Each structure stands twice: as C-alpha cells, then as structure tokens.
CSV table of C-alpha atoms in Angstrom, one decimal:
chain,number,residue,atom,x,y,z
A,1,MET,CA,20.3,-4.2,1.5
A,2,ALA,CA,20.1,-0.6,0.3
A,3,ILE,CA,19.1,1.5,2.3
A,4,GLY,CA,16.4,4.5,1.5
A,5,PHE,CA,14.9,7.7,3.7
A,6,VAL,CA,12.0,9.1,4.7
A,7,ALA,CA,11.7,12.9,5.4
A,8,VAL,CA,10.3,13.9,8.2
A,9,ASN,CA,10.7,17.3,9.6
A,10,ALA,CA,13.4,17.6,7.5
A,11,ALA,CA,15.5,15.0,9.1
A,12,PRO,CA,15.8,11.5,7.1
A,13,ILE,CA,14.9,8.0,8.4
A,14,GLU,CA,16.0,5.6,7.6
A,15,THR,CA,14.1,2.5,5.9
A,16,ASP,CA,16.0,-0.5,5.8
A,17,LEU,CA,15.4,-2.4,9.9
A,18,ASP,CA,18.8,-2.3,11.1
A,19,GLY,CA,19.9,1.1,9.9
A,20,PHE,CA,15.9,2.8,11.4
A,21,ILE,CA,17.0,0.5,14.5
A,22,GLU,CA,20.5,1.7,15.2
A,23,GLN,CA,19.2,5.4,14.6
A,24,ALA,CA,16.2,5.1,17.3
A,25,ARG,CA,18.1,3.6,19.5
A,26,ALA,CA,20.7,7.3,19.1
A,27,TRP,CA,17.4,9.5,19.5
A,28,LEU,CA,15.9,7.7,22.6
A,29,ASP,CA,19.9,7.9,24.0
A,30,GLN,CA,18.9,11.9,23.8
A,31,ASN,CA,15.5,12.5,24.2
A,32,ALA,CA,14.4,10.0,27.1
A,33,ALA,CA,16.1,8.2,30.2
A,34,PRO,CA,17.5,4.6,30.5
A,35,ARG,CA,15.9,1.7,33.2
A,36,HIS,CA,19.2,1.0,34.0
A,37,SER,CA,23.0,2.9,33.7
A,38,PRO,CA,24.5,1.7,30.3
A,39,GLN,CA,27.6,1.2,32.7
A,40,ASP,CA,25.3,-1.4,34.7
A,41,GLU,CA,24.3,-4.4,33.0
A,42,GLN,CA,22.5,-5.6,35.8
A,43,PRO,CA,19.0,-4.8,36.7
A,44,ARG,CA,18.3,-2.7,39.6
A,45,ALA,CA,18.9,-4.1,43.0
A,46,TRP,CA,15.9,-5.4,44.8
A,47,GLY,CA,14.1,-2.6,46.8
A,48,GLU,CA,15.1,0.3,44.6
A,49,GLY,CA,12.8,2.7,42.8
A,50,GLU,CA,9.2,2.7,42.1
A,51,PHE,CA,7.1,-1.0,42.3
A,52,SER,CA,4.0,-1.1,40.6
A,53,VAL,CA,1.8,-3.8,39.0
A,54,ALA,CA,-1.6,-2.6,39.2
A,55,VAL,CA,-3.8,-3.3,36.6
A,56,PHE,CA,-6.3,0.1,37.3
A,57,HIS,CA,-4.9,3.3,39.3
A,58,ASN,CA,-5.6,3.8,41.8
A,59,LEU,CA,-4.7,8.0,41.9
A,60,SER,CA,-6.8,11.1,42.5
A,61,PHE,CA,-8.2,12.5,39.3
A,62,GLU,CA,-5.3,15.0,39.3
A,63,GLU,CA,-2.6,12.2,40.0
A,64,GLU,CA,-3.9,10.3,37.0
A,65,LYS,CA,-4.1,13.3,34.5
A,66,GLN,CA,-0.3,14.0,35.6
A,67,VAL,CA,0.2,10.6,33.8
A,68,LEU,CA,-2.0,10.7,31.1
A,69,ASP,CA,-0.4,14.6,29.9
A,70,ASP,CA,2.7,12.7,30.5
A,71,LEU,CA,2.7,10.1,28.1
A,72,VAL,CA,0.6,12.4,25.8
A,73,ALA,CA,3.8,15.1,26.4
A,74,TRP,CA,6.0,11.8,25.4
A,75,ASN,CA,3.8,11.1,22.2
A,76,ALA,CA,4.3,14.5,21.3
A,77,ARG,CA,7.8,14.6,21.6
A,78,LYS,CA,8.0,11.2,19.4
A,79,ARG,CA,5.6,13.2,16.5
A,80,GLN,CA,8.4,14.9,16.0
A,81,ARG,CA,11.0,12.5,14.3
A,82,GLY,CA,6.7,9.8,13.4
A,83,TYR,CA,8.0,7.8,16.2
A,84,HIS,CA,4.5,7.8,17.9
A,85,ALA,CA,3.3,6.2,14.1
A,86,VAL,CA,6.8,4.3,12.3
A,87,ASP,CA,4.0,1.6,10.9
A,88,TRP,CA,1.5,4.6,9.4
A,89,PRO,CA,0.9,6.5,6.2
A,90,VAL,CA,2.7,9.6,5.6
A,91,GLU,CA,-0.9,11.5,5.2
A,92,PHE,CA,-1.2,11.0,9.4
A,93,GLY,CA,1.8,11.6,10.0
A,94,GLY,CA,3.4,8.9,10.1
A,95,LEU,CA,6.5,6.8,9.0
A,96,GLY,CA,4.5,4.7,6.2
A,97,LEU,CA,7.2,2.0,7.4
A,98,THR,CA,6.4,-1.7,8.1
A,99,ARG,CA,4.4,-4.0,11.4
A,100,ALA,CA,8.2,-4.5,11.7
A,101,HIS,CA,9.7,-1.6,12.2
A,102,SER,CA,6.9,-0.1,14.8
A,103,LEU,CA,7.3,-3.3,16.7
A,104,ALA,CA,11.7,-3.0,16.8
A,105,PHE,CA,10.5,1.0,18.2
A,106,ASN,CA,8.3,-0.3,20.6
A,107,ARG,CA,11.4,-3.2,22.3
A,108,LEU,CA,13.5,-0.2,22.4
A,109,GLU,CA,11.3,1.8,24.0
A,110,ARG,CA,10.5,-0.2,27.3
A,111,ASP,CA,14.5,-0.1,27.8
A,112,TYR,CA,13.7,3.7,28.3
A,113,GLY,CA,11.2,4.1,31.0
A,114,PRO,CA,8.1,5.6,28.5
A,115,PRO,CA,5.8,7.4,31.3
A,116,ALA,CA,3.1,4.9,32.7
A,117,SER,CA,0.2,3.3,30.9
A,118,HIS,CA,-3.4,4.3,30.7
A,119,GLU,CA,-6.1,3.2,29.1
A,120,LEU,CA,-7.6,6.4,27.7
A,121,PHE,CA,-3.9,6.5,25.4
A,122,ALA,CA,-4.1,3.4,24.7
A,123,VAL,CA,-8.1,3.3,23.5
A,124,THR,CA,-7.5,6.5,21.5
A,125,LYS,CA,-4.8,5.3,19.4
A,126,ARG,CA,-5.0,1.2,18.9
A,127,LEU,CA,-8.4,1.5,19.0
A,128,ILE,CA,-10.3,4.2,18.0
A,129,ALA,CA,-7.8,6.2,14.9
A,130,PRO,CA,-7.7,2.6,13.3
A,131,THR,CA,-11.3,2.3,13.1
A,132,ILE,CA,-12.2,5.5,11.6
A,133,ALA,CA,-9.2,5.1,8.9
A,134,HIS,CA,-11.3,2.1,8.1
A,135,PHE,CA,-14.6,3.8,8.2
A,136,GLY,CA,-14.1,7.2,8.4
A,137,THR,CA,-14.7,9.2,5.0
A,138,ALA,CA,-12.2,11.2,3.8
A,139,ASP,CA,-12.7,14.2,5.4
A,140,GLN,CA,-13.3,12.3,8.5
A,141,LYS,CA,-9.9,10.5,8.5
A,142,THR,CA,-8.3,14.6,7.6
A,143,ARG,CA,-9.6,15.5,10.7
A,144,PHE,CA,-9.8,13.0,13.2
A,145,VAL,CA,-6.3,10.2,12.6
A,146,GLY,CA,-3.9,11.9,12.3
A,147,PRO,CA,-4.8,14.1,16.1
A,148,LEU,CA,-5.8,10.7,17.6
A,149,LEU,CA,-2.5,9.2,16.3
A,150,ALA,CA,-0.5,12.2,17.6
A,151,THR,CA,-2.8,12.8,20.9
A,152,GLU,CA,-4.0,16.1,20.6
A,153,VAL,CA,-7.7,14.5,21.1
A,154,LEU,CA,-8.5,11.7,23.0
A,155,CYS,CA,-11.9,9.2,22.8
A,156,CYS,CA,-13.6,7.0,24.7
A,157,GLN,CA,-15.7,3.6,23.6
A,158,LEU,CA,-19.2,4.3,24.8
A,159,PHE,CA,-20.6,1.1,23.8
A,160,SER,CA,-21.7,-0.6,27.4
A,161,GLU,CA,-25.0,0.2,29.1
A,162,PRO,CA,-26.2,-1.4,32.3
A,163,GLY,CA,-28.9,-3.1,29.9
A,164,ALA,CA,-26.6,-4.3,27.1
A,165,GLY,CA,-23.1,-5.0,28.5
A,166,SER,CA,-21.6,-8.5,27.1
A,167,ASP,CA,-25.0,-8.8,24.4
A,168,LEU,CA,-23.0,-5.1,23.0
A,169,ALA,CA,-26.3,-5.5,20.5
A,170,GLY,CA,-28.7,-5.2,22.8
A,171,LEU,CA,-28.4,-1.3,23.7
A,172,ALA,CA,-30.8,0.8,23.6
A,173,CYS,CA,-29.2,4.1,23.7
A,174,ARG,CA,-31.4,5.6,20.9
A,175,ALA,CA,-30.1,8.3,17.8
A,176,VAL,CA,-33.6,9.4,16.3
A,177,ARG,CA,-32.5,11.6,12.6
A,178,ASP,CA,-33.8,15.1,12.5
A,179,GLY,CA,-32.7,16.4,9.3
A,180,ASP,CA,-28.9,16.2,8.8
A,181,GLN,CA,-28.5,15.8,12.5
A,182,TRP,CA,-29.2,13.3,15.6
A,183,ILE,CA,-30.6,13.5,18.6
A,184,VAL,CA,-29.4,11.0,21.0
A,185,ASN,CA,-30.5,10.1,24.3
A,186,GLY,CA,-29.4,7.2,27.0
A,187,GLN,CA,-26.8,5.9,29.0
A,188,LYS,CA,-23.3,4.3,28.8
A,189,VAL,CA,-21.2,2.6,31.9
A,190,TRP,CA,-17.6,1.3,31.9
A,191,SER,CA,-16.3,4.3,29.7
A,192,SER,CA,-12.4,4.5,30.8
A,193,GLY,CA,-10.7,7.6,31.1
A,194,ALA,CA,-14.2,9.3,29.6
A,195,GLN,CA,-13.4,11.9,32.2
A,196,PHE,CA,-10.0,12.7,30.2
A,197,ALA,CA,-11.8,12.2,26.5
A,198,HIS,CA,-12.7,14.9,24.0
A,199,TRP,CA,-14.5,12.5,22.4
A,200,GLY,CA,-16.5,9.5,22.2
A,201,LEU,CA,-17.1,6.4,19.9
A,202,LEU,CA,-21.2,6.3,20.3
A,203,ILE,CA,-22.6,3.0,19.4
A,204,ALA,CA,-26.8,4.1,19.4
A,205,ARG,CA,-30.1,2.3,18.4
A,206,SER,CA,-31.2,3.7,15.5
A,207,ASP,CA,-33.9,2.0,13.9
A,208,PRO,CA,-35.9,0.2,16.5
A,209,ASP,CA,-37.9,-1.7,14.2
A,210,ALA,CA,-34.7,-4.1,12.4
A,211,VAL,CA,-33.0,-6.9,14.6
A,212,LYS,CA,-31.0,-5.8,17.2
A,213,HIS,CA,-27.7,-6.7,15.6
A,214,ASN,CA,-28.8,-4.7,12.0
A,215,GLY,CA,-30.6,-1.0,13.5
A,216,MET,CA,-27.2,0.5,15.4
A,217,THR,CA,-25.5,3.4,13.6
A,218,ALA,CA,-21.8,5.0,15.4
A,219,PHE,CA,-20.8,8.7,16.2
A,220,MET,CA,-18.4,10.6,17.1
A,221,LEU,CA,-19.8,12.1,20.1
A,222,PRO,CA,-17.7,15.7,21.4
A,223,LEU,CA,-18.2,15.5,25.1
A,224,ASP,CA,-18.2,19.1,26.2
A,225,HIS,CA,-21.5,19.0,24.3
A,226,PRO,CA,-24.4,20.4,25.5
A,227,GLY,CA,-26.7,17.5,27.5
A,228,VAL,CA,-23.2,14.7,27.5
A,229,GLU,CA,-22.8,14.4,31.5
A,230,VAL,CA,-19.7,11.8,32.8
A,231,ARG,CA,-19.5,10.6,36.4
A,232,PRO,CA,-16.8,8.8,37.4
A,233,ILE,CA,-17.1,5.6,39.4
A,234,ARG,CA,-15.4,4.3,42.2
A,235,GLN,CA,-13.5,1.1,41.8
A,236,MET,CA,-12.8,-1.4,44.6
A,237,SER,CA,-9.0,-0.7,43.6
A,238,GLY,CA,-9.5,3.3,44.9
A,239,GLY,CA,-9.6,4.2,41.3
A,240,THR,CA,-12.0,6.1,39.5
A,241,SER,CA,-10.7,4.9,35.7
A,242,PHE,CA,-14.0,3.7,34.6
A,243,ASN,CA,-17.3,6.4,34.0
A,244,GLU,CA,-20.8,6.1,33.8
A,245,VAL,CA,-22.4,8.6,30.7
A,246,PHE,CA,-25.4,9.9,30.4
A,247,ILE,CA,-26.7,11.4,27.3
A,248,SER,CA,-30.1,13.9,26.9
A,249,ASP,CA,-31.2,15.6,24.0
A,250,ALA,CA,-27.4,16.2,22.5
A,251,PRO,CA,-27.5,16.7,18.9
A,252,ILE,CA,-24.9,15.2,16.2
A,253,GLY,CA,-24.3,16.4,13.3
A,254,ASP,CA,-25.0,14.2,10.5
A,255,ASP,CA,-21.1,14.3,9.4
A,256,LEU,CA,-20.0,12.8,12.5
A,257,ARG,CA,-21.6,9.5,11.7
A,258,ILE,CA,-18.6,6.8,11.2
A,259,GLY,CA,-19.8,4.1,8.8
A,260,ALA,CA,-23.5,3.6,7.0
A,261,GLU,CA,-26.8,4.1,9.0
A,262,GLY,CA,-27.1,0.9,10.5
A,263,ASP,CA,-23.1,0.0,10.2
A,264,GLY,CA,-22.9,0.1,13.9
A,265,TRP,CA,-22.5,-4.0,15.1
A,266,ASN,CA,-19.8,-4.0,12.1
A,267,VAL,CA,-18.0,-1.1,13.5
A,268,ALA,CA,-18.6,-1.9,17.0
A,269,LEU,CA,-16.3,-5.8,16.1
A,270,THR,CA,-13.8,-3.7,14.5
A,271,THR,CA,-13.0,-1.6,17.7
A,272,LEU,CA,-13.6,-4.3,19.5
A,273,GLY,CA,-11.7,-6.5,17.5
A,274,TYR,CA,-8.4,-4.0,17.6
A,275,GLU,CA,-9.0,-3.9,21.7
A,276,ARG,CA,-8.5,-7.1,22.0
A,277,ASP,CA,-5.0,-8.0,19.9
A,278,ARG,CA,-2.5,-8.1,22.0
A,279,SER,CA,0.3,-8.3,19.5
A,280,SER,CA,1.0,-4.8,18.7
A,281,GLY,CA,4.5,-4.9,21.4
A,282,ASP,CA,3.5,-0.9,22.2
A,283,SER,CA,5.8,-0.3,26.0
A,284,SER,CA,2.1,1.6,26.4
A,285,GLY,CA,0.2,-1.1,27.2
A,286,ALA,CA,2.3,-3.4,29.9
A,287,THR,CA,-0.4,-4.1,32.4
A,288,GLY,CA,-0.1,-5.4,35.5
A,289,GLY,CA,3.2,-6.6,36.3
A,290,SER,CA,5.7,-9.1,34.6
A,291,TRP,CA,7.4,-12.3,35.1
A,292,GLU,CA,10.8,-11.1,36.1
A,293,GLN,CA,8.3,-9.1,39.1
A,294,LEU,CA,6.6,-12.1,40.2
A,295,LEU,CA,10.1,-13.8,40.1
A,296,GLY,CA,11.9,-11.3,41.7
A,297,THR,CA,8.9,-11.5,44.2
A,298,ALA,CA,9.6,-14.9,45.2
A,299,GLN,CA,13.3,-14.9,45.0
A,300,GLU,CA,13.1,-12.5,47.7
A,301,MET,CA,10.7,-14.1,49.9
A,302,GLY,CA,13.1,-17.0,49.3
A,303,VAL,CA,10.6,-19.7,48.4
A,304,THR,CA,11.8,-20.5,44.9
A,305,GLY,CA,12.2,-24.2,47.0
A,306,ASP,CA,8.7,-24.8,47.2
A,307,PRO,CA,7.8,-27.7,45.0
A,308,VAL,CA,4.0,-25.9,45.1
A,309,ILE,CA,5.7,-22.5,44.2
A,310,ARG,CA,7.6,-23.7,41.2
A,311,GLU,CA,5.1,-25.8,40.0
A,312,ALA,CA,3.1,-22.3,40.0
A,313,LEU,CA,5.2,-20.5,38.5
A,314,THR,CA,6.5,-22.6,35.8
A,315,ARG,CA,2.7,-22.7,34.9
A,316,MET,CA,3.2,-18.7,34.5
A,317,TYR,CA,6.4,-18.6,32.5
A,318,VAL,CA,4.9,-21.4,30.4
A,319,HIS,CA,2.0,-19.7,29.8
A,320,ARG,CA,4.0,-16.3,28.6
A,321,ARG,CA,5.9,-17.9,26.9
A,322,VAL,CA,3.2,-19.1,24.6
A,323,GLU,CA,1.7,-16.0,24.2
A,324,HIS,CA,4.3,-14.1,23.5
A,325,MET,CA,3.9,-16.3,20.3
A,326,LEU,CA,0.8,-16.7,19.7
A,327,ASN,CA,1.1,-12.6,19.8
A,328,ARG,CA,3.9,-13.3,16.5
A,329,ARG,CA,1.2,-15.5,14.9
A,330,ALA,CA,-1.7,-12.8,15.6
A,331,ALA,CA,0.7,-10.3,14.3
A,332,ASP,CA,1.5,-11.6,11.3
A,333,LEU,CA,-2.1,-12.3,10.3
A,334,ALA,CA,-3.4,-8.9,11.3
A,335,ARG,CA,-0.5,-7.7,8.8
A,336,LEU,CA,-3.0,-9.9,6.0
A,337,GLY,CA,-6.2,-7.6,6.7
A,338,GLN,CA,-8.4,-6.4,9.5
A,339,PRO,CA,-8.5,-8.3,12.9
A,340,GLY,CA,-10.7,-11.2,13.1
A,341,PRO,CA,-12.1,-13.9,15.3
A,342,GLU,CA,-8.7,-14.7,16.6
A,343,GLY,CA,-7.5,-11.8,18.6
A,344,SER,CA,-10.6,-13.6,21.1
A,345,LEU,CA,-7.6,-16.4,21.8
A,346,GLY,CA,-5.0,-13.9,22.3
A,347,LYS,CA,-7.4,-11.9,24.9
A,348,ILE,CA,-8.8,-15.2,27.0
A,349,PHE,CA,-4.4,-15.9,27.1
A,350,TRP,CA,-3.9,-12.4,28.2
A,351,THR,CA,-6.9,-12.7,31.3
A,352,GLU,CA,-6.2,-16.8,32.3
A,353,GLY,CA,-2.4,-15.1,32.0
A,354,MET,CA,-3.7,-12.4,35.1
A,355,ARG,CA,-5.2,-14.9,36.8
A,356,LEU,CA,-2.7,-17.4,36.8
A,357,MET,CA,-0.5,-14.5,38.0
A,358,SER,CA,-2.6,-13.7,41.1
A,359,ASP,CA,-2.6,-17.4,41.8
A,360,ALA,CA,1.1,-18.0,42.2
A,361,VAL,CA,1.8,-14.5,43.9
A,362,SER,CA,-0.8,-15.1,46.4
A,363,LEU,CA,1.1,-18.0,47.1
A,364,VAL,CA,4.3,-17.0,47.2
A,365,LEU,CA,3.4,-14.0,49.9
A,366,GLY,CA,0.5,-15.7,51.3
A,367,PRO,CA,-0.2,-12.7,54.5
A,368,ARG,CA,1.7,-10.8,53.0
A,369,LEU,CA,-0.2,-10.0,50.4
A,370,VAL,CA,-3.3,-8.7,52.7
A,371,ALA,CA,-1.4,-7.0,55.2
A,372,ASP,CA,1.1,-4.0,54.8
A,373,THR,CA,4.4,-5.7,56.6
A,374,GLY,CA,5.6,-2.5,54.8
A,375,GLU,CA,8.0,-5.3,52.4
A,376,TRP,CA,8.8,-3.3,49.5
A,377,GLY,CA,7.2,-5.5,46.4
A,378,THR,CA,4.4,-7.2,48.5
A,379,TYR,CA,1.7,-6.1,49.7
A,380,GLU,CA,1.4,-3.8,46.1
A,381,TRP,CA,0.9,-7.0,45.2
A,382,GLY,CA,-3.3,-6.8,46.5
A,383,GLU,CA,-3.5,-3.8,43.5
A,384,HIS,CA,-3.1,-6.8,40.9
A,385,VAL,CA,-5.3,-9.1,42.7
A,386,LEU,CA,-7.9,-6.9,43.2
A,387,GLY,CA,-8.1,-5.9,39.5
A,388,ALA,CA,-7.2,-8.3,37.3
A,389,PRO,CA,-11.0,-9.8,37.3
A,390,GLY,CA,-11.9,-6.3,35.8
A,391,TYR,CA,-10.7,-7.9,32.3
A,392,ARG,CA,-12.5,-11.0,32.2
A,393,ILE,CA,-15.0,-8.8,31.0
A,394,ALA,CA,-13.4,-6.0,29.3
A,395,GLY,CA,-13.5,-5.9,25.8
A,396,GLY,CA,-15.6,-9.1,26.1
A,397,SER,CA,-16.1,-11.4,28.2
A,398,ASP,CA,-14.3,-14.6,28.4
A,399,GLU,CA,-17.4,-16.4,27.7
A,400,ILE,CA,-17.9,-14.8,24.5
A,401,GLN,CA,-14.5,-14.9,23.9
A,402,ARG,CA,-15.1,-19.4,24.0
A,403,ASN,CA,-18.1,-18.1,21.9
A,404,ILE,CA,-16.2,-16.2,19.3
A,405,ILE,CA,-13.9,-18.4,18.6
A,406,GLY,CA,-16.3,-21.8,18.6
A,407,GLU,CA,-18.7,-20.3,16.0
A,408,ARG,CA,-16.6,-18.7,13.5
A,409,VAL,CA,-13.3,-19.9,14.3
A,410,LEU,CA,-14.0,-23.9,14.6
A,411,GLY,CA,-17.6,-23.6,12.7
A,412,LEU,CA,-19.7,-25.1,15.7
A,413,PRO,CA,-22.9,-24.4,15.5
A,414,ARG,CA,-24.2,-21.5,16.9
A,415,GLU,CA,-26.3,-21.0,21.0
A,416,PRO,CA,-29.8,-21.0,20.0
A,417,ARG,CA,-31.2,-17.6,20.3
A,418,VAL,CA,-34.8,-17.2,20.1
A,419,ASP,CA,-34.3,-12.4,19.7
A,420,ARG,CA,-32.3,-13.6,16.7
A,421,ASP,CA,-34.7,-12.5,13.8
A,422,ARG,CA,-37.1,-10.8,16.0
A,423,PRO,CA,-37.0,-6.7,15.5
A,424,TRP,CA,-35.7,-4.6,18.9
A,425,LYS,CA,-38.2,-3.0,20.3
A,426,ASP,CA,-40.2,-7.0,20.2
A,427,VAL,CA,-37.0,-8.1,22.5
A,428,PRO,CA,-38.6,-8.5,25.7
A,429,ARG,CA,-35.9,-6.3,28.1
C-alpha cells in the first residue's frame, strides 16, 4: 500500500494505518509516560499506585478543576500534532483521517496513562462539537468547532429541567424573540461540569403555541452572561459534578441560535445520540472501573473458587465482550451517517454493565465494601456502587431507551399519549 502524508505544523503525518500507528507510538513515547515499564511486561503488583473505580468524582472544587486542567493541557499537547482530532477535517484542526486511525490512536493512548476523565471534557469534544458541525452555520462552525475540539473553550449541556427530565420535550425554559436577540428565562438542572464551562448548549421553549416537540429552539449560551447563575449540587458520592443553572432575562443574539427556529428537538436528539454512542474508544471516556480491576479484587480476596462468585464474574466478562462487539458494530454504522436509535442499545448495555459490576463486587467484598479496613482496592469500590445508578438516568433513562428501541428499531406501536397533538401551553403540568 502506498504511504501518504498530511502536513501538520510542518511535520508529516503518515496516512497508512500501520505507519500511523508506529509514528503515533513514537510520539507518545516522547510525550507521555507508559502505564508500565517497557522492560516489565507484567502488570503492576496488586496494591501499587492509585486505585479508582469512581463513576462520579468525589473531589473538592479545586481538585476537580485540576483534573480538568490536566486534561485540557494534555489535549493541547496532542493538538500540536493533530492527535486531538484524528478523524476530523483539517479546517477544524484535525488530521482528516479515518475513524480507524482515530480508534487506533485511542487504543495506543490508553497504554500511556492519560489524565483522569472528566465529563465536561467529553461533552465538549464528543457531543457539542459534532452537534455544531452538523447544525451550525459556516460562521458558527468557524467560531466554535475548532476551539471545542481543542478544548480552548468548554461547553456543557443545558437540557434537563426540574419538571422535564426524561420527558425533555416538556421543558419550560422560555426564549422570547426581541428583534435580533432572544430573552431567556428558566432553570436547568443536572448540568455536568457547568461550574467550569464557558458555554452551554441550551434548549429553550420558543413557541408555546406549537406542540411540545416542535416549539423548541437551540442556542449557545455564554455562562458568564448577565442573568446566568450556576449553583453546584452536592451528590451522595461526595462530589459536585452536577449543577443547577438559573437564567433570568438573559439576552442571546440570534447569531447564537443553533439550527432553525423551532428545530431544537432535532438538535437535542442529535446531541443525545452522540451521548449514547459508546463506540468511540476514547480513553477519556473510561468510567466506573474495568473487568481487570474486578478480577484482581476477586483474586486478592481469594474468592475465585466460590461457584456463586465465579458465575457473577462470568456474567460480567461475557457482558463486556458482547458490549465490545456491539460497540464495534455501532462504530461501523456511525461511519455511514449520524448516530441513530441503535445508540440506545449501547447505552442500555453500558448501564446494565455497571449494575452487573456493582452486584459482582458486592459479592466479592461483602462487608469490606461498606467498612473501610484500609485494604487497598476494597472500600474504593463504594464510589462505583454509589455512582452507577446515576447513569441509568443520564442521557435518557433506561425506560426511555427501551421505548426508543421498541418504537424506532423494532417498529412496535407507540405508547398512547394524550399530549401528542396539543399545544404545549395547553398540556397540564
């Protein structure tokens, strides 16, 4: 196969996949520390280093900001070679290569211990950037997509509300047209990372006389705007990753409207489709512990001979293998167009895997899960068990995902709804 090159900062990038992998590995050797010594092919001894299986961070504001700063700094270093956006077009700062190249780099990167993940970082790059690339005007793409991929600016979602969670189309945050701008009033909640974000992708009610799915419009809202207040929410895991956002008479220029007026539902569905897509293989998206950590814990506890625990471990292993194959299939489908309802199946598999992990580690550890004995790799699992249920709601509850699969994939009859053809203003609340 012929070898081609893409120039990035005057340094040629090989487009042949094998050559790309070799070149990327050499760059990672120079710019990042491998998880294990090249001379040591054995994993780290049990009990060494940090053990983290948390789903949500239990960190102070300063500690969480440092996690995010480390990720942004690492992304900036990758940007020097275009590795932060391997399969994105060159005009957005990417390399313009294939998804196969991007997945290959992500697999390599995992061996070099990149900084800990943060949801705002993932939302900015994997959700908001592609949404604006799809719906944005030429000026909006130039203004936002490159900086979002580079994480020079960070953006959260402003979708859910106290009275509109799983039924997102019932949201009440109002945007009223006033000449060439909009005046926004309302409240958003469960906005991950909003306390660190520069922008929020906002879905607001722009036409209360339309049926609820048709009367919404999407905007990019600057979070340092007058009339915008962000308040962190303390979670039971200890951290404050989630936030509520209050918006009072905040003006937004029409140049910050994303998509057509009244097309906010389609913008939201596209963003949620990216959120439910677990096929990227991005190393920054690892959440809630690995199969290897579960197995290592069971081995250290000396319980792998117990038949009940062996069955739980086997269920977890088989689930992870099926999930991996499902994500490979989703990646193939994603190359053919926008993410569709198939992403709901991947999302259910992911959250079900978290439940299986919680069940298995509860059997493995017993009282050690709730009593801190000081043993490495035991009590830390409590952060997984406390955090895992949250993802059964995030991105659309499991029940909503099953409805999507039933109605849009299997073609089953829709559930009866009394508000389907009624103007939003006439729907009881």
